[in-house]
mmCIF file with all atom_site columns, C-alpha atoms in Angstrom:
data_model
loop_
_atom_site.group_PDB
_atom_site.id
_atom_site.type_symbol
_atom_site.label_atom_id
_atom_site.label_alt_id
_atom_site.label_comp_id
_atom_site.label_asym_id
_atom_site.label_entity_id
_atom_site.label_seq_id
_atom_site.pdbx_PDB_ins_code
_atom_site.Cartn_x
_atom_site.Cartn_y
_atom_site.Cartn_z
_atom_site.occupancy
_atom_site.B_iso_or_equiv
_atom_site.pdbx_formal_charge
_atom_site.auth_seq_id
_atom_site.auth_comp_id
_atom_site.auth_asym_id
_atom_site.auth_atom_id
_atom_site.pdbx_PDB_model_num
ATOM 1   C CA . UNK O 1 1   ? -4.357  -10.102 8.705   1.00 93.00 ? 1   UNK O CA 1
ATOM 2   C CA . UNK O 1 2   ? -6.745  -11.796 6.706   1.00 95.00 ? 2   UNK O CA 1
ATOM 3   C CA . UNK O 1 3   ? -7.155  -10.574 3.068   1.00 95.00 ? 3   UNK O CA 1
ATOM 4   C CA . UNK O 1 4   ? -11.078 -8.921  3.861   1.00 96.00 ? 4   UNK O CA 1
ATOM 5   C CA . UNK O 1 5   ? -9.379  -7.120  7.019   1.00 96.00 ? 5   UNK O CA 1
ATOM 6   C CA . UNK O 1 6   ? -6.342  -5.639  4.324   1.00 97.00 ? 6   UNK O CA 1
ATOM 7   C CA . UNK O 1 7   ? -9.544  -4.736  2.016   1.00 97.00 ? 7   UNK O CA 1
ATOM 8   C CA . UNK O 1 8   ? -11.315 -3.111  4.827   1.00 97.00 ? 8   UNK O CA 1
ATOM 9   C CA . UNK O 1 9   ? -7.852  -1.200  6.121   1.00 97.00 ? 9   UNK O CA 1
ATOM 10  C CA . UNK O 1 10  ? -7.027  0.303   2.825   1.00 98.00 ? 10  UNK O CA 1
ATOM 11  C CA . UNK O 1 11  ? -10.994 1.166   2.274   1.00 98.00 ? 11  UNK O CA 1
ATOM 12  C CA . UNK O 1 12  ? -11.233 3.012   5.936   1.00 96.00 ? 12  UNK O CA 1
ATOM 13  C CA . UNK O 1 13  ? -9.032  5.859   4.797   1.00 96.00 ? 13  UNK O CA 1
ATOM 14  C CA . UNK O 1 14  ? -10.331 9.053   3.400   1.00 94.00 ? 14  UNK O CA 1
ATOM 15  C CA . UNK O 1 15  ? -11.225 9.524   -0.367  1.00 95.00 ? 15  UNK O CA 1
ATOM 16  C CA . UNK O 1 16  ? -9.767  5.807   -0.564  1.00 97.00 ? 16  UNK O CA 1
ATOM 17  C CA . UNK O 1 17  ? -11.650 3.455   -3.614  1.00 98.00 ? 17  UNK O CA 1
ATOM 18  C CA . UNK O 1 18  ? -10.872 -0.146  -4.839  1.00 98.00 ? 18  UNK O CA 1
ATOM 19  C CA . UNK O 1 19  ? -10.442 -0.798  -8.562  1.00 97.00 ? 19  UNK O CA 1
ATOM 20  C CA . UNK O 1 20  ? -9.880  -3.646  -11.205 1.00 97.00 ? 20  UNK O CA 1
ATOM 21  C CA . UNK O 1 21  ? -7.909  -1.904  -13.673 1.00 94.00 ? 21  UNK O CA 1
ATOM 22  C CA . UNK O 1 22  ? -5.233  -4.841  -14.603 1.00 93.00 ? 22  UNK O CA 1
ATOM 23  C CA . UNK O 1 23  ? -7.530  -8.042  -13.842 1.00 92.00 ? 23  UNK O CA 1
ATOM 24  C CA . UNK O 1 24  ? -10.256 -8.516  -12.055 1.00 93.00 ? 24  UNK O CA 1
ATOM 25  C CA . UNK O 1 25  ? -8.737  -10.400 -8.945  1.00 93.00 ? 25  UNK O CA 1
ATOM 26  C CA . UNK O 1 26  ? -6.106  -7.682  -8.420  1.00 95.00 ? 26  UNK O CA 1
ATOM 27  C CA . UNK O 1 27  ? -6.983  -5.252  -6.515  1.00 97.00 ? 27  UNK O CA 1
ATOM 28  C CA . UNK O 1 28  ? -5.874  -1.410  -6.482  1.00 98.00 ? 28  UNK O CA 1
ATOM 29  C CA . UNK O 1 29  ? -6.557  0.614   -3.513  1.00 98.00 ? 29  UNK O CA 1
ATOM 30  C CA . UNK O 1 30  ? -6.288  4.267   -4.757  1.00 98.00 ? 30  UNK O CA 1
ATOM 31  C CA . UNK O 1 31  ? -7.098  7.943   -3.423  1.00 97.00 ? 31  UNK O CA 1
ATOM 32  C CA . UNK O 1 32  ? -7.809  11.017  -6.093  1.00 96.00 ? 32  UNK O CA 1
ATOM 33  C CA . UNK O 1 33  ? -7.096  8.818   -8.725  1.00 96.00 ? 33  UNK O CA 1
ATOM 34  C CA . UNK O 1 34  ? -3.285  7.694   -7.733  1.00 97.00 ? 34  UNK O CA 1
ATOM 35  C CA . UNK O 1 35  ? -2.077  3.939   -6.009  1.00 97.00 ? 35  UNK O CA 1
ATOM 36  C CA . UNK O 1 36  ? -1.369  3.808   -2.862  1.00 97.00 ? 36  UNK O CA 1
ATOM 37  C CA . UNK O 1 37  ? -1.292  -0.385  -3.160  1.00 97.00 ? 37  UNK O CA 1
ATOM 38  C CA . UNK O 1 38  ? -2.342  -3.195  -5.679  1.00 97.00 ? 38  UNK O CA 1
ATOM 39  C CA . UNK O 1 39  ? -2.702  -6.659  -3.792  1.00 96.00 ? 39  UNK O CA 1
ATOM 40  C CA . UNK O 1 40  ? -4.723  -10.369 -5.500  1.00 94.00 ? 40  UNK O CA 1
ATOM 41  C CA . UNK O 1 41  ? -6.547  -10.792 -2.307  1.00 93.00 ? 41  UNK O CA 1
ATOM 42  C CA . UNK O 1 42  ? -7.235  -14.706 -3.164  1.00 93.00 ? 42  UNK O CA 1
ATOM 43  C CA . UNK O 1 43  ? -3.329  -15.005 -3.493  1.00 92.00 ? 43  UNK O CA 1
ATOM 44  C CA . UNK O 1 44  ? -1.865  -17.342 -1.123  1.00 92.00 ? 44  UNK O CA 1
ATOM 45  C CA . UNK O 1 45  ? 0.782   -16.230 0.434   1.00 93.00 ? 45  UNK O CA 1
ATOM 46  C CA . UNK O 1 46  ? -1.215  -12.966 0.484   1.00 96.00 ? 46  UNK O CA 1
ATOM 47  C CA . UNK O 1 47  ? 1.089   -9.406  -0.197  1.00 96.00 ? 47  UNK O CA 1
ATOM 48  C CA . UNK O 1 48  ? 0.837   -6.480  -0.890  1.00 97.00 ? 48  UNK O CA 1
ATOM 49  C CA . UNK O 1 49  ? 2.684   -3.678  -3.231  1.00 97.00 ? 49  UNK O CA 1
ATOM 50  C CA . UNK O 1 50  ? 3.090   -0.512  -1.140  1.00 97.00 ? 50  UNK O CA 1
ATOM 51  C CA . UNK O 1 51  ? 4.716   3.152   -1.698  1.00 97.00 ? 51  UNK O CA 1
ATOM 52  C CA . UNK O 1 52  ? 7.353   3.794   0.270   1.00 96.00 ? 52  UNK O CA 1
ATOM 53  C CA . UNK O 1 53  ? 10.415  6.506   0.882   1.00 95.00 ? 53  UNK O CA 1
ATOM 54  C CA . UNK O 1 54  ? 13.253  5.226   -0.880  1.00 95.00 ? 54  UNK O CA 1
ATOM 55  C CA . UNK O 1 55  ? 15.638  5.210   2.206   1.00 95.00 ? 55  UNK O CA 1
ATOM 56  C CA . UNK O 1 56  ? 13.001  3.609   4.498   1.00 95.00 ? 56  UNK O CA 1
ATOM 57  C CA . UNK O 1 57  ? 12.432  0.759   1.689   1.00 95.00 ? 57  UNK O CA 1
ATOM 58  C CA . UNK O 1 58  ? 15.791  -0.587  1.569   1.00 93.00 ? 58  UNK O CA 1
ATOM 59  C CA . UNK O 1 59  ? 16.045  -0.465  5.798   1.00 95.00 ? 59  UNK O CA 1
ATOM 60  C CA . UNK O 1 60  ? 13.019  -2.181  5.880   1.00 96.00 ? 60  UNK O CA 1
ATOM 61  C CA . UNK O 1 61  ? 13.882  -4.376  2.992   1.00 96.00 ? 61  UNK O CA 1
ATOM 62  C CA . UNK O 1 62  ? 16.895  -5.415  5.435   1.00 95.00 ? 62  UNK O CA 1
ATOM 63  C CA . UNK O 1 63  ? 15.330  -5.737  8.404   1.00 96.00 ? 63  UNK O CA 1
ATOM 64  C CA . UNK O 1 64  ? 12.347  -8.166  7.213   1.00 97.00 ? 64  UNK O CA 1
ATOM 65  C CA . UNK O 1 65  ? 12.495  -10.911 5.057   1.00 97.00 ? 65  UNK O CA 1
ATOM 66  C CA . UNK O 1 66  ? 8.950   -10.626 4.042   1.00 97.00 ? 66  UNK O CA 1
ATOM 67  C CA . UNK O 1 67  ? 9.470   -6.810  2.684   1.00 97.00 ? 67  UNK O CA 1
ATOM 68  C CA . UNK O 1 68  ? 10.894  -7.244  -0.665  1.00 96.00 ? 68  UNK O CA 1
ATOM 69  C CA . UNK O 1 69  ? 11.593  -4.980  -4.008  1.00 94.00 ? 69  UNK O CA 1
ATOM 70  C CA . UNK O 1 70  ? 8.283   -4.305  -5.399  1.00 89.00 ? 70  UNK O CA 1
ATOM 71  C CA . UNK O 1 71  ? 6.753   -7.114  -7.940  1.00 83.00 ? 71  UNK O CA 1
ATOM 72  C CA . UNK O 1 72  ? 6.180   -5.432  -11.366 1.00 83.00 ? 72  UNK O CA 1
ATOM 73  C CA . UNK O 1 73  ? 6.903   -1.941  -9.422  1.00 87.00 ? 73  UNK O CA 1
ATOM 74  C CA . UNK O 1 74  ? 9.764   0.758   -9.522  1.00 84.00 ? 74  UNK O CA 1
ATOM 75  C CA . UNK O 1 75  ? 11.584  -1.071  -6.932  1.00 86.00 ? 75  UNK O CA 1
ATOM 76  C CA . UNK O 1 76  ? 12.842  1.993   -5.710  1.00 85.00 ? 76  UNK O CA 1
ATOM 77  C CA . UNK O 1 77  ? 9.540   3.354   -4.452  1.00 93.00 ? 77  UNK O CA 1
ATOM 78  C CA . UNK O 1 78  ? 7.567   0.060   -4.130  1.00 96.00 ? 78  UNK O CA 1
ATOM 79  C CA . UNK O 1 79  ? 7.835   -2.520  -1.793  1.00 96.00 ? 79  UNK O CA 1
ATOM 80  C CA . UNK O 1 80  ? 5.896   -6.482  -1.820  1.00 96.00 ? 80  UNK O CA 1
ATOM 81  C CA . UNK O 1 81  ? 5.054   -6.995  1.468   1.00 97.00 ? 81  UNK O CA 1
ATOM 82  C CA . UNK O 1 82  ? 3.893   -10.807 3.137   1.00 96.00 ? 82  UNK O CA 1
ATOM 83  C CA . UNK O 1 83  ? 1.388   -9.649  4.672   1.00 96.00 ? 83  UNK O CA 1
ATOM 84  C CA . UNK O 1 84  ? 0.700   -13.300 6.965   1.00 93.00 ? 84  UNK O CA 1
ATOM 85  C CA . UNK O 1 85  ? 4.861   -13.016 8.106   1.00 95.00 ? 85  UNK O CA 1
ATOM 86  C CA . UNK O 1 86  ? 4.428   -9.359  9.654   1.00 96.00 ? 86  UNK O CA 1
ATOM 87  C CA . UNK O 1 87  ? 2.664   -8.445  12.338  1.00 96.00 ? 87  UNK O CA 1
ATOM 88  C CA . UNK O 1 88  ? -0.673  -7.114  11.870  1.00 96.00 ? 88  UNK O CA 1
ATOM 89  C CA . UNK O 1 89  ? 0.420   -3.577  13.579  1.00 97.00 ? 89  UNK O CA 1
ATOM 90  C CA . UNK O 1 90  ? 3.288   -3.442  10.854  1.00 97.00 ? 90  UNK O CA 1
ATOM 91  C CA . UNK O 1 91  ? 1.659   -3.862  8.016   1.00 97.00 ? 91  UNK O CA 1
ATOM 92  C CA . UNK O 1 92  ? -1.075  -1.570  9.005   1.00 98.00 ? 92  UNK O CA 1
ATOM 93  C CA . UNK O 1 93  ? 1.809   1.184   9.695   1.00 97.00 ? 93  UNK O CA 1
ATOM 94  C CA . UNK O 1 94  ? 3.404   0.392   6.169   1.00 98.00 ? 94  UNK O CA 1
ATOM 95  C CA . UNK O 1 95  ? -0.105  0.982   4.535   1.00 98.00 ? 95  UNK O CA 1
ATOM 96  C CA . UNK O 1 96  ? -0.857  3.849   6.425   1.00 97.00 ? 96  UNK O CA 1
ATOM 97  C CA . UNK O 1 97  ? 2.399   5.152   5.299   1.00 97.00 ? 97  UNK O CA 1
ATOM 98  C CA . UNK O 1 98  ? 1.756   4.449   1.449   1.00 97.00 ? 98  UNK O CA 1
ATOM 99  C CA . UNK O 1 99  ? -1.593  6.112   1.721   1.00 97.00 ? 99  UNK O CA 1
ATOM 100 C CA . UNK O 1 100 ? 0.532   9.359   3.549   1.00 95.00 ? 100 UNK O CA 1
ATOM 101 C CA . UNK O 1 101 ? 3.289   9.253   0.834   1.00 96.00 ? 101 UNK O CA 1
ATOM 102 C CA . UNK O 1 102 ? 0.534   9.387   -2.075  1.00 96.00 ? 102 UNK O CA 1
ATOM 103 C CA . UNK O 1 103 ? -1.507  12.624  -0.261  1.00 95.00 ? 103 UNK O CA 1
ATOM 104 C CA . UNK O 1 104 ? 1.228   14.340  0.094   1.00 93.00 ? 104 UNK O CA 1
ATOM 105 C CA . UNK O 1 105 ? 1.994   14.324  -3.784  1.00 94.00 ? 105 UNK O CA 1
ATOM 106 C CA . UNK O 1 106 ? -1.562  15.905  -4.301  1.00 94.00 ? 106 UNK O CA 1
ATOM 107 C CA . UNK O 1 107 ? -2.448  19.348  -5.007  1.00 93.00 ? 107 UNK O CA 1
ATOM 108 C CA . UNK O 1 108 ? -3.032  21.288  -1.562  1.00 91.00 ? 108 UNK O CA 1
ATOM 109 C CA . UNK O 1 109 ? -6.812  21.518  -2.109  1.00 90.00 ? 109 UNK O CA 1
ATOM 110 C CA . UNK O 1 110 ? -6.915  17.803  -2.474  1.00 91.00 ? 110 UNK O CA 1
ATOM 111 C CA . UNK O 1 111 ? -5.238  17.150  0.197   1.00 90.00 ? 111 UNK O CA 1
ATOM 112 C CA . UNK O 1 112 ? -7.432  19.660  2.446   1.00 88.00 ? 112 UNK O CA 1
ATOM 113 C CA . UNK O 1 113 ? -10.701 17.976  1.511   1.00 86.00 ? 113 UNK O CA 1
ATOM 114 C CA . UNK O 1 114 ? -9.029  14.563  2.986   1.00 86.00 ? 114 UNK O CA 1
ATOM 115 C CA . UNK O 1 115 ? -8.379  15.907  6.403   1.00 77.00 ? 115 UNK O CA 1
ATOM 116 C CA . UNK O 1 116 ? -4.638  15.653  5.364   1.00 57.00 ? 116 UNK O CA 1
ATOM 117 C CA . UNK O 1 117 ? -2.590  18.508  5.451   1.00 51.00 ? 117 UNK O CA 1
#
């Protein structure tokens, strides 16, 4: 996954908006206002922090050597992911998830008007 494909990807989801509010090359991908990941697209390797469930952080965390504690994050419910050692599918799944963590945390009319119940 190239870094304009992880821009698109976390742009393609409902209510989703990219901000600079730490530096201008990092990014933060956000929906009503909360993070749902924070990557420096130009970064080589390229990763990305993500939300995750707690339990599902430290089996993934075990499972792939690219998933690690999150950088700067509470390493509890953050996870750094390498994006260019996953597969594609993966690390689509693991944003996808992030997004889904951080709706479900919204207010019930918030998370109506983004098709997410």
């Amino acid at each position: 996954m190239t870094p304009e494909q992880l821009r698109a990807f976390c742009l393609d989801f409902n209510g989703a908006t990219e901000e600079f509010p730490f530096r201008p090359e990092i990014s933060v991908f956000k929906v009503a206002g909360k993070m749902f990941a924070l990557a420096t697209l130009d970064a080589d390797p390229l990763s990305v922090n993500l939300k995750c469930d707690p339990d599902e952080a430290v089996r993934l965390r075990g499972e792939h050597p690219a998933i690690t504690p999150g950088w700067h994050m509470n390493k509890r419910h953050w996870n750094t992911v390498r994006v260019g050692e996953l597969p594609d599918r993966l690390v689509r799944e693991l944003v996808e998830d992030s997004y889904d963590l951080v709706v479900a945390g919204l207010p019930r009319a918030v998370r109506l008007r983004l098709d997410r119940p």
